[in-house]
Coordinates of C-alpha atoms and ligand atoms in Angstrom, one line a residue:
X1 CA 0.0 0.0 0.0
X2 CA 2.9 2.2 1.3
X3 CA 4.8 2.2 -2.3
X4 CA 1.8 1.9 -4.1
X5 CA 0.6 5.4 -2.7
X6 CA 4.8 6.8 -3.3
X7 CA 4.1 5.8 -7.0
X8 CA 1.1 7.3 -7.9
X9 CA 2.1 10.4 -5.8
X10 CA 5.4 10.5 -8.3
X11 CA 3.8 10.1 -11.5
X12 CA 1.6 13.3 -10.7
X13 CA 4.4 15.4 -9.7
X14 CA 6.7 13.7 -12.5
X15 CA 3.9 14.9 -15.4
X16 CA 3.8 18.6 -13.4
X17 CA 7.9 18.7 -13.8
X18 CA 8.1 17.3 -17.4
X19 CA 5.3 19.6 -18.6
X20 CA 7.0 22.2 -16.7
X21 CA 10.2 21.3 -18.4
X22 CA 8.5 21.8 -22.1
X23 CA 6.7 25.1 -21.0
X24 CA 10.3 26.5 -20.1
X25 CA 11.3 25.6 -24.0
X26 CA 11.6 29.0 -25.8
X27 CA 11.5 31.0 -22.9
X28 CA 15.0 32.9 -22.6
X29 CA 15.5 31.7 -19.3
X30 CA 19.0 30.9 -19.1
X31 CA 22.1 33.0 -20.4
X32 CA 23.4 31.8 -23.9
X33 CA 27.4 32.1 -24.2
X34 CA 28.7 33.7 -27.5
X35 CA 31.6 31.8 -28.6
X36 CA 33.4 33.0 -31.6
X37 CA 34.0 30.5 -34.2
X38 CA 37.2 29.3 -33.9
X39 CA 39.4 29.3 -37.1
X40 CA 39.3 25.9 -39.3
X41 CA 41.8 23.4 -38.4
X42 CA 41.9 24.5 -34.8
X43 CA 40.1 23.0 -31.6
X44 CA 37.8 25.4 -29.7
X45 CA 39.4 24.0 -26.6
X46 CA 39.0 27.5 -25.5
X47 CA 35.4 27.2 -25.3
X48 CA 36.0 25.5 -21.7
X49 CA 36.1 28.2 -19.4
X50 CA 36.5 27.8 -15.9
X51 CA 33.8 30.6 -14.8
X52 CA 31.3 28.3 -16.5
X53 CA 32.5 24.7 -14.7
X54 CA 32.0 26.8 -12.0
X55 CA 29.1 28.1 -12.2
X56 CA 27.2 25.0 -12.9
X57 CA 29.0 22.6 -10.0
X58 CA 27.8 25.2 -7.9
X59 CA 24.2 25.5 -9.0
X60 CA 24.0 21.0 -9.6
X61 CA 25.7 20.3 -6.6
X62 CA 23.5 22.7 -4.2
X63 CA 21.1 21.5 -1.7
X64 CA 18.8 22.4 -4.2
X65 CA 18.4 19.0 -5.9
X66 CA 18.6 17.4 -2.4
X67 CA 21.7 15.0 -3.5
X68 CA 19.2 13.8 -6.7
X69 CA 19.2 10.4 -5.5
X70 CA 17.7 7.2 -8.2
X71 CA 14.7 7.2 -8.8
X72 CA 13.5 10.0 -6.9
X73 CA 12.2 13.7 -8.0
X74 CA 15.2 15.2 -7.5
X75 CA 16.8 12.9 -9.8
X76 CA 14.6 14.2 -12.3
X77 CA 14.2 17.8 -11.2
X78 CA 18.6 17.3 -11.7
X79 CA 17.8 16.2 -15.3
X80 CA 15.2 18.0 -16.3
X81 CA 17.9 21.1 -15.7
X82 CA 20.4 19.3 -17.4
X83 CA 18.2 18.9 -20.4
X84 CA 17.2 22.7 -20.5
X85 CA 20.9 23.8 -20.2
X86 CA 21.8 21.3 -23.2
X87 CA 18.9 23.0 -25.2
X88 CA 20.1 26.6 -24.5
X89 CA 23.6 25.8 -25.6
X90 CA 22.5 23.8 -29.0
X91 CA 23.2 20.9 -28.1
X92 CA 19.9 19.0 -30.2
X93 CA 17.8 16.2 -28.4
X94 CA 19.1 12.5 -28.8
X95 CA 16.7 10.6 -26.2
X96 CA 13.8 9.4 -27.2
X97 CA 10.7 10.5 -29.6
X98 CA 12.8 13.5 -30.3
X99 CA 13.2 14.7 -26.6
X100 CA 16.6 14.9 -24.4
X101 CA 15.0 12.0 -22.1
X102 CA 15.2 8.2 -22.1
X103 CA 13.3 7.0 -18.9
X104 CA 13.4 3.6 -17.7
X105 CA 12.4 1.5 -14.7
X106 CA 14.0 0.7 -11.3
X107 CA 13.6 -2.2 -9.8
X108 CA 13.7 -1.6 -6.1
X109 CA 13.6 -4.7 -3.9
X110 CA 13.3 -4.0 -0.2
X111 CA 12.8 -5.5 3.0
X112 CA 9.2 -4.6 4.5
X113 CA 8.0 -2.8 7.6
X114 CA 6.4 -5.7 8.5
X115 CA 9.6 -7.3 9.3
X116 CA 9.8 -8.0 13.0
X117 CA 13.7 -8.6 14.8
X118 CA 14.4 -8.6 18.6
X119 CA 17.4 -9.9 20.4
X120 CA 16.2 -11.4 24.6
X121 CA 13.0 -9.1 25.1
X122 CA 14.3 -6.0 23.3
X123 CA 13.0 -5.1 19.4
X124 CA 15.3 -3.8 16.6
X125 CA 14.3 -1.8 14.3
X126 CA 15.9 -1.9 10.8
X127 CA 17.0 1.2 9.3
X128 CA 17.0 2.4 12.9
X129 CA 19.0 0.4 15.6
X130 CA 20.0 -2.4 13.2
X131 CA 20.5 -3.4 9.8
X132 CA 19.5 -6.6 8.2
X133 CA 21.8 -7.1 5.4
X134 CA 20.1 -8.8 2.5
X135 CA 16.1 -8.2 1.5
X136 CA 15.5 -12.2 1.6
X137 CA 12.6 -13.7 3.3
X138 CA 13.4 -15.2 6.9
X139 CA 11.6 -16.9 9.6
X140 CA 14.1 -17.9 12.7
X141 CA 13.5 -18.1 16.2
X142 CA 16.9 -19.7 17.5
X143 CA 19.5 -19.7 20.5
X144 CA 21.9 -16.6 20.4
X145 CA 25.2 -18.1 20.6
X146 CA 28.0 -15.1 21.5
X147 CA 31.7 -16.2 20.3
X148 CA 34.0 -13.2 21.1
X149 CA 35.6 -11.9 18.0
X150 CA 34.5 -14.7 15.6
X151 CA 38.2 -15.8 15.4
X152 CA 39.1 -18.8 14.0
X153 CA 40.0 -20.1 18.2
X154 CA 36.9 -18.9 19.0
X155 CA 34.7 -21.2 17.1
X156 CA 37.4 -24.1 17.3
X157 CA 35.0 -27.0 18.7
X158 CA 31.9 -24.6 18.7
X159 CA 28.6 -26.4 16.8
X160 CA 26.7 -23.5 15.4
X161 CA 24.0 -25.5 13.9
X162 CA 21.1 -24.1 14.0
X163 CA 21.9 -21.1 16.3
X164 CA 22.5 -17.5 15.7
X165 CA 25.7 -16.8 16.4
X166 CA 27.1 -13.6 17.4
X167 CA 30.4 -11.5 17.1
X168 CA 32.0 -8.2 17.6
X169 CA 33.9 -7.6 14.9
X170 CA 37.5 -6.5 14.8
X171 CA 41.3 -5.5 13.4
X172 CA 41.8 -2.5 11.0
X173 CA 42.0 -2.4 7.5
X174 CA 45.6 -3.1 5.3
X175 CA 47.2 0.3 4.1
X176 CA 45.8 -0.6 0.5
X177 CA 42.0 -1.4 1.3
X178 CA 39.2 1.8 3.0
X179 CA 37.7 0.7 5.9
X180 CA 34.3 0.5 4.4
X181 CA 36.1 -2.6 1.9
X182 CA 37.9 -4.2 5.0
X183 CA 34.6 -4.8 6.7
X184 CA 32.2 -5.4 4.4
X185 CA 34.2 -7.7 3.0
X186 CA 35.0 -9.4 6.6
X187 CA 31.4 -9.7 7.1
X188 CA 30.5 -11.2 3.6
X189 CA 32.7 -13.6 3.8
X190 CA 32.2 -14.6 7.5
X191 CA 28.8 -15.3 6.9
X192 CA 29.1 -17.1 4.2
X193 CA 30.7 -19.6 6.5
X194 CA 29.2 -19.8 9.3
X195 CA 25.8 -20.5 7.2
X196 CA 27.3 -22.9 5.4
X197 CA 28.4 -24.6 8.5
X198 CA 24.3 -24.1 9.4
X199 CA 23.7 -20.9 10.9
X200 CA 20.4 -20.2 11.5
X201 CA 21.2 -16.5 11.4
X202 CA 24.7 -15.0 11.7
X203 CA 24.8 -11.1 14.1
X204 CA 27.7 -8.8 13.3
X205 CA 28.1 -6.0 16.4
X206 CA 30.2 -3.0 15.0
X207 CA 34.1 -2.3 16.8
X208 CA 34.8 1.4 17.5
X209 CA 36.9 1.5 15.0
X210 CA 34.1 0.3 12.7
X211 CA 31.4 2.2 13.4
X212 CA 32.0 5.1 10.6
X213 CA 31.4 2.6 8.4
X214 CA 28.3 1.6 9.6
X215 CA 27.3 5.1 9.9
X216 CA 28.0 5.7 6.6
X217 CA 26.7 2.3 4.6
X218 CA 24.0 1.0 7.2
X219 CA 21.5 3.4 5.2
X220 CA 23.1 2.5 1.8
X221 CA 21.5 -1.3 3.0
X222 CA 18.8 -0.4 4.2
X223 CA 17.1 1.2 1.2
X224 CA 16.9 -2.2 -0.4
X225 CA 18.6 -3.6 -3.7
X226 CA 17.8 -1.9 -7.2
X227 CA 18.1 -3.5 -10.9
X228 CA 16.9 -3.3 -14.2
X229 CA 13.4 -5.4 -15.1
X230 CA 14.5 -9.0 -15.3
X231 CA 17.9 -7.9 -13.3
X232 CA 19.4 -10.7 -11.0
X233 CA 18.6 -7.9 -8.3
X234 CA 14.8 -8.4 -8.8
X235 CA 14.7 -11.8 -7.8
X236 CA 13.3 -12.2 -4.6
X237 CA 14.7 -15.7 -2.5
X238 CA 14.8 -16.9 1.0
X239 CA 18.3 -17.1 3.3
X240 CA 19.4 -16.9 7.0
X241 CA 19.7 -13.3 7.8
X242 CA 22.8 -11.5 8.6
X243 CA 22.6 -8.9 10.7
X244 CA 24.9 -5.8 11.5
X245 CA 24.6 -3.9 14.8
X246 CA 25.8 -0.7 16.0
X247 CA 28.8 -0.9 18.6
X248 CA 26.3 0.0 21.1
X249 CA 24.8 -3.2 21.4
X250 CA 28.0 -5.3 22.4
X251 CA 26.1 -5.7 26.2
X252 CA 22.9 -6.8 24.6
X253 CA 24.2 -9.2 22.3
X254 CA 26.4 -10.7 25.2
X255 CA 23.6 -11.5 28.0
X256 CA 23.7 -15.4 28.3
X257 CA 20.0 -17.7 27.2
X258 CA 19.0 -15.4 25.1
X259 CA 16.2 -16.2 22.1
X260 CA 16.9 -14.3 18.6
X261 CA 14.0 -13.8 16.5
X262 CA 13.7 -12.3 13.4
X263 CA 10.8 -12.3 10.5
X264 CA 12.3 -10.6 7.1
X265 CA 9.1 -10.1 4.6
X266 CA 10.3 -8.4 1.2
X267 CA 8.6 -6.0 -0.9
X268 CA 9.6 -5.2 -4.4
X269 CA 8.4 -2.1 -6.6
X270 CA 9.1 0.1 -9.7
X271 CA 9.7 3.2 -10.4
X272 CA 11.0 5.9 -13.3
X273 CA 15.2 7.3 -13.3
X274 CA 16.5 8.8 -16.7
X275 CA 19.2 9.3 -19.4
X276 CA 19.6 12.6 -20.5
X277 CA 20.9 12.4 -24.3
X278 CA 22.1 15.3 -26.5
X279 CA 24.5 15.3 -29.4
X280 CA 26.2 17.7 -31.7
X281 CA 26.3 16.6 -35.7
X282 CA 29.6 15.8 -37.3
X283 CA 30.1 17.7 -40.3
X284 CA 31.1 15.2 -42.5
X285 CA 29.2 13.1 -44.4
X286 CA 29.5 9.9 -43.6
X287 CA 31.4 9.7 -40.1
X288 CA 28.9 12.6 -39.3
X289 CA 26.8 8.3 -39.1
X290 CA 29.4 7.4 -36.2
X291 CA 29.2 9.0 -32.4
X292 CA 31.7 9.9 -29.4
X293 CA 29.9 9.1 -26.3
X294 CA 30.8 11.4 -23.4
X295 CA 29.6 9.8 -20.6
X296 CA 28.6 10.9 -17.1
X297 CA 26.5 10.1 -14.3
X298 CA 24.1 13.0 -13.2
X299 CA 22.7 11.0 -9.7
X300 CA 24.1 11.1 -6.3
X301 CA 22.9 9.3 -3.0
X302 CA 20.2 11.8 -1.9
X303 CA 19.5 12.4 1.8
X304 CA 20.8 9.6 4.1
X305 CA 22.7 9.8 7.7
X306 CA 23.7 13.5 8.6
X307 CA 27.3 13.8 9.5
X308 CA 27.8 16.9 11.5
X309 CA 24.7 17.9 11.2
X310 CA 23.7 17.8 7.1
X311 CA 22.1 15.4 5.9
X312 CA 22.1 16.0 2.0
X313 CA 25.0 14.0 -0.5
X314 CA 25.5 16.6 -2.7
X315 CA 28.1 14.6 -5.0
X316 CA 29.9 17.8 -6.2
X317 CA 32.7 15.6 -7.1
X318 CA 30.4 12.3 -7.6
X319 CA 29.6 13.3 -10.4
X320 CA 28.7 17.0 -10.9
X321 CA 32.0 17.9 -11.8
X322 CA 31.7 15.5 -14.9
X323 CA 28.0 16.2 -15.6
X324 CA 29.2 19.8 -16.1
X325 CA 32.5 18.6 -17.7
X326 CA 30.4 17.7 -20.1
X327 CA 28.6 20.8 -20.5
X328 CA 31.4 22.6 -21.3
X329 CA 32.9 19.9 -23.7
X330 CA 28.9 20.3 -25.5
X331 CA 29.6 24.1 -25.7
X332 CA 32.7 23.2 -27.2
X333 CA 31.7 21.0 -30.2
X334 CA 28.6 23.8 -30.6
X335 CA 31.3 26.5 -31.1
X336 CA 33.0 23.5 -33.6
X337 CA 31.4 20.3 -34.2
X338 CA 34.0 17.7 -35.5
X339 CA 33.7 15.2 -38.2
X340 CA 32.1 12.7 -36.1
X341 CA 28.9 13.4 -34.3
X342 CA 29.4 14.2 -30.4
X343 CA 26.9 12.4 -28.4
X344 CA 26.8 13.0 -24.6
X345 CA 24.6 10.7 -22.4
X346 CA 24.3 11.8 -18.6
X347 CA 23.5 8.5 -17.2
X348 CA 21.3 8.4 -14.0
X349 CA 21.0 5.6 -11.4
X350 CA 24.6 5.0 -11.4
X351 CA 25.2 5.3 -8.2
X352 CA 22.2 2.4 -8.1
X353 CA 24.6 -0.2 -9.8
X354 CA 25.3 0.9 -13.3
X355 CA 21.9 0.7 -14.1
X356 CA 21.7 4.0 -16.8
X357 CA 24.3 3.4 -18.4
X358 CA 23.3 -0.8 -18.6
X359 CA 20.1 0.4 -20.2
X360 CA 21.6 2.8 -22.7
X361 CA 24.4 0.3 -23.4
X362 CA 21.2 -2.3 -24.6
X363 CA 19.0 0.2 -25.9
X364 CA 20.9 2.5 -27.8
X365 CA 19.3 5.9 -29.1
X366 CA 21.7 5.5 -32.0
X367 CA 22.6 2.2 -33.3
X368 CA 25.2 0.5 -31.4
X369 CA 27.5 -0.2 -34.2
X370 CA 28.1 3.5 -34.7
X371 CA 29.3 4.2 -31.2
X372 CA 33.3 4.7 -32.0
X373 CA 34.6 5.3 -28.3
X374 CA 33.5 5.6 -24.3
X375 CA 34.7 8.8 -22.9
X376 CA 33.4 8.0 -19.3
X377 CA 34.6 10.6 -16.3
X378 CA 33.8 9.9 -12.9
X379 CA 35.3 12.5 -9.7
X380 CA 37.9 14.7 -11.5
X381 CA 38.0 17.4 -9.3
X382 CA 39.8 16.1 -6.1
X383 CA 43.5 15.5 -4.7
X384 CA 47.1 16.1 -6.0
X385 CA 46.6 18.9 -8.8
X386 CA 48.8 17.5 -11.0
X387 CA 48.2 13.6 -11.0
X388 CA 44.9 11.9 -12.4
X389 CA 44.2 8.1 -13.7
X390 CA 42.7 6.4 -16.7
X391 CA 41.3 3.2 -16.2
X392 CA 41.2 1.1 -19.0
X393 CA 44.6 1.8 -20.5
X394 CA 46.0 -1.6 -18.8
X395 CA 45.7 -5.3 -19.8
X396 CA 43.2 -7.3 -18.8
X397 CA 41.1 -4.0 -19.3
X398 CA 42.9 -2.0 -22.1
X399 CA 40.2 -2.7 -24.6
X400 CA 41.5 -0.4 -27.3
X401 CA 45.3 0.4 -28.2
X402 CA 44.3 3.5 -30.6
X403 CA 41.8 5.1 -28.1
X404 CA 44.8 4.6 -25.0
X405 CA 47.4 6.2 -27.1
X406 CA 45.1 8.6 -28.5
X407 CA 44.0 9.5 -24.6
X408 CA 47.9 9.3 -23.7
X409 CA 48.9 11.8 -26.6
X410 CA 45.9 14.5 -25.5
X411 CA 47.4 14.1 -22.0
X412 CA 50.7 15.4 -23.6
X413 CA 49.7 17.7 -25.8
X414 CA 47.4 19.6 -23.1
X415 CA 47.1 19.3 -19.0
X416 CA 50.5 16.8 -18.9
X417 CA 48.9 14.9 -15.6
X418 CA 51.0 12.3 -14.0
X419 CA 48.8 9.6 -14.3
X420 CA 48.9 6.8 -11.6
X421 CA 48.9 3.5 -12.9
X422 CA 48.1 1.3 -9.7
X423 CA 44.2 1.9 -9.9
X424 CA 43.9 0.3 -13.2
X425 CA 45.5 -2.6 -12.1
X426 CA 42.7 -5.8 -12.5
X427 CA 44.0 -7.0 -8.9
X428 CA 43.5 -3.5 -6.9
X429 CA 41.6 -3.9 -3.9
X430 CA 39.1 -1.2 -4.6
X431 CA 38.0 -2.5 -7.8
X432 CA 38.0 0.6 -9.2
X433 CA 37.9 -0.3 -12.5
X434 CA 34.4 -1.7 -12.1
X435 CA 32.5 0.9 -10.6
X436 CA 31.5 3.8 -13.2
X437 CA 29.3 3.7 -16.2
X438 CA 32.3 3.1 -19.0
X439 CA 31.7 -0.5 -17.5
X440 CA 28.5 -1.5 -19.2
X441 CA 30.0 -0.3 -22.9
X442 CA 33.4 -2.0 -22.6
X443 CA 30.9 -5.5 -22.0
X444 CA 28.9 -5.1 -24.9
X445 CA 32.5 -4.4 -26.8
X446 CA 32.6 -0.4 -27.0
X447 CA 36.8 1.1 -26.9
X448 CA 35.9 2.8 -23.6
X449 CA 38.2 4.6 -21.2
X450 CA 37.5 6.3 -17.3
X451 CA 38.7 9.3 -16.9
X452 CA 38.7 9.8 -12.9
X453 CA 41.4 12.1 -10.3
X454 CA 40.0 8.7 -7.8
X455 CA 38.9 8.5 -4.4
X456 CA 39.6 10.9 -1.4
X457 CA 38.2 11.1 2.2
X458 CA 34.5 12.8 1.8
X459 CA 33.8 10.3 -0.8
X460 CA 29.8 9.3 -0.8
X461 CA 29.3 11.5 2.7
X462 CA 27.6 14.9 2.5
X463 CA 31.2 16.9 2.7
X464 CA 31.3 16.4 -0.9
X465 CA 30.7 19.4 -1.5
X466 CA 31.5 21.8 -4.1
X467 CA 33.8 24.3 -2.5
X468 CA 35.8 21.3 -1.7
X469 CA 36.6 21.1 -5.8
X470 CA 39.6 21.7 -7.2
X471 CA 38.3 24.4 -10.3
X472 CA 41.3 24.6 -12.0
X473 CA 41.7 20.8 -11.8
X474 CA 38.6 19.9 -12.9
X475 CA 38.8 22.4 -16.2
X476 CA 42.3 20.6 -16.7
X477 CA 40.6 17.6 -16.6
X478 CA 37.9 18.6 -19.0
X479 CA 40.4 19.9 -21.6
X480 CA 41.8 16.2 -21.4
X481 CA 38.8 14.7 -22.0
X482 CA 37.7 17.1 -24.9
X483 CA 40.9 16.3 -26.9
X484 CA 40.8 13.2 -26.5
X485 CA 37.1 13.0 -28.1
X486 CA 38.2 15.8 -30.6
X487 CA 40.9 13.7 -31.6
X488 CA 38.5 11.1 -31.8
X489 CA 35.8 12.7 -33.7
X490 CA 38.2 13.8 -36.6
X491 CA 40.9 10.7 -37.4
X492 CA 39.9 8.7 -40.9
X493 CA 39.6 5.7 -38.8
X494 CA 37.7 5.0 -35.8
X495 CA 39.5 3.4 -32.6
X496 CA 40.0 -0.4 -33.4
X497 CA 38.7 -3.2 -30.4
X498 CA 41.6 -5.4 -29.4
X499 CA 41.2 -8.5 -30.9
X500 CA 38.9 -11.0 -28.9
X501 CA 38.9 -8.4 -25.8
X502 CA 36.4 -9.9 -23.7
X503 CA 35.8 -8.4 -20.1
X504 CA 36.2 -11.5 -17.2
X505 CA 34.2 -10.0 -14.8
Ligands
LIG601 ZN1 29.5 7.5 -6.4

């Protein structure tokens, strides 16, 4: 009934902000920047100006669009900006039925109000004073079985059949590996054993040293899982629960004969994000057919936890500066379009697992085949001015020589970054490789790079924030990406595949 009721509710006020959206065409609205043609043979690089990257991070990334979570109306509010900017710059529509939108459906899978979980005689409440890891159904009503730190001495000889067995968790992470990694990766895997070894349920209280990171992700969990239609995500399946308290609850979870129960009901719903899709012709003829696909994310994470009292993700670095990074590369190929056609697809629900970009990638707006290069950017305007990464210009992920070199040579010829070369290795604990939108074109067999300046400490908490961004770094890193796509856009040949590049994971 609940989501039901958030639905209808969101397809009223989504009809109010789309209509709104096509009243506000050919109103003169927003400023349009004169750019004088720039002589032939010559890039309009100079169309990037910093005043402009500026201007924009500053007006996406306010607490205006609430962090424009998946999914949500601030998500589309976020968009529906984005498309109105692309118009006033002449960038043309290249969504669908001849608008700047492609809209498609989340699958959100949750677990239910109606869940029930209480540890003795005292009730948890998920999303509150507990977090219950997975949305499967559960049923349990079992011993609570307290071993310490879970260590491999502690459960020597101990039969955790059919109990639920409890643990503070402990250590700190490696040097190489966040926190956040370190211990959701402890608790996957621990729990993975001890239910195989027949866990009825399996309770993970939080060590001081871990409680940030349940701060910061126990709201990430507790809005649910999201996918495509048909997604594995969407399936809905029964499992012992694992559970993740706050360090708080070390004393409750320690009181001897004590009953665990815990009823998980899952609920699963739909409901609207969008691509925003714009592209500037080529002038030639026949490549004028083939595209350059800048690629951005334009979603954040909304309002979750408050850290020191705010409560909205802005994502200035995740991902405004790229969504306006690509603004000012769109201005750029207006002033001078190249040979090819500039396409520029502002993904949403990224930060929901890929899932724009996943759609896009199978449901092209231009035919797939004429997709020449990725140009994906994801947080380019943090850390060390002078150093940046791009991920896909290593084996087993270097899925195009011509586009690497071609990326390489722009670096050169423009910001001269020194580029780190550790992130892009297949075997770095954060996995970086795999977590931006260049993913889902490299698997349908795309040359795609990720252009990124990588991870820093207010990553995905609401001190991301734009006066934290680097300006001058992030027009650096613009100028990079534009040459790289100019270069692109104008060779006789497009970037060739490696041969038989296939991505393993
Ligand atoms: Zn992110």
């Amino acid at each position: 009934m609940f989501h039901q009721q958030l639905y209808t509710q969101y397809r009223r006020q989504l009809t109010r902000v789309v209509l709104g959206a096509l009243l506000l065409q050919g109103t003169a609205g927003l400023a349009q920047r004169k750019t004088a043609t720039p002589a032939k043979g010559t890039n309009a690089i100079s169309a990037i100006q910093e005043s402009d990257l500026k201007r924009d991070l500053f007006t996406l990334a306010s607490d205006h669009f609430k962090g424009r979570e998946a999914g949500t109306l601030d998500e589309l509010k976020a968009s529906v900006w984005l498309a109105e900017q692309a118009r006033a710059m002449g960038l043309q529509p290249a969504g669908d039925d001849g608008t700047y939108f492609q809209f498609f459906h989340l699958q959100r899978t949750r677990i239910s109000e109606t869940s029930r979980l209480s540890i003795g005689n005292r009730q948890l409440t998920h999303g509150k004073d507990a977090v219950i890891f997975t949305p499967a159904i559960a049923s349990v009503d079992a011993p609570l079985l307290f071993v310490g730190e879970g260590k491999k001495e502690d459960l020597d000889g101990v039969d955790v059949k059919g109990k639920a067995v409890a643990m503070q968790l402990s250590g700190t992470a490696p040097a190489d590996l966040s926190p956040a990694r370190y211990i959701l990766g402890m608790i996957r895997q621990r729990s993975a054993d001890l239910i195989k070894a027949g866990a009825a349920a399996v309770i993970f209280v939080s060590s001081e040293y871990g409680q940030p990171v349940y701060n910061r992700y126990g709201g990430f969990l507790e809005r649910g899982r999201y996918d495509l239609a048909g997604g594995p995500n969407t399936r809905v399946f029964q499992q012992a629960p694992v559970i993740w308290l706050p360090s708080t609850a070390l004393n409750l979870v320690k009181q001897p004969n004590q009953q665990f129960t815990n009823l998980v009901n899952v609920e699963s719903f739909s409901y609207p994000s969008v691509n925003v899709v714009a592209k500037v012709p080529g002038t030639d003829p026949t490549l004028s057919k083939e595209y350059v696909l800048f690629s951005g994310h334009q979603d954040h994470d909304g309002i979750r936890q408050p850290v020191d009292g705010d409560s909205i993700y802005n994502g200035a670095d995740d991902n405004a500066t790229v969504t306006v990074a690509l603004m000012a590369i769109g201005r750029a190929f207006v002033a001078k379009p190249g040979r090819r056609s500039a396409l520029f697809v502002w993904h949403g629900a990224e930060e929901r697992g890929l899932l724009g970009s996943r759609y896009y990638a199978s449901n092209p707006t231009v035919p797939k085949e004429s997709l020449v290069a990725v140009l994906n950017g994801d947080m380019i305007g943090r850390n060390d001015p002078d150093s940046a990464a791009l991920l896909g210009s290593q084996p087993p992920h270097r899925n195009s020589d011509d586009l690497v070199n071609i990326a390489l040579a722009a670096n050169q010829s423009g910001p001269k970054f020194k580029l780190d070369t550790l992130w892009d290795r297949a075997d770095h604990p954060e996995g970086w490789y795999f977590r931006s939108d260049h993913l889902s074109y490299a698997r349908v067999g795309v040359p795609a790079l990720f252009f990124t300046t990588l991870l820093h400490k207010d990553y995905h908490t609401p001190k991301d924030e734009a006066d934290r961004i680097d300006i001058k770094k992030l027009a650096k890193m613009t100028r990079w990406m534009y040459l790289t796509g100019w270069d692109v856009a104008n060779r006789p040949e497009r970037p060739r595949l490696v041969n038989d590049f296939k991505l393993e994971r």
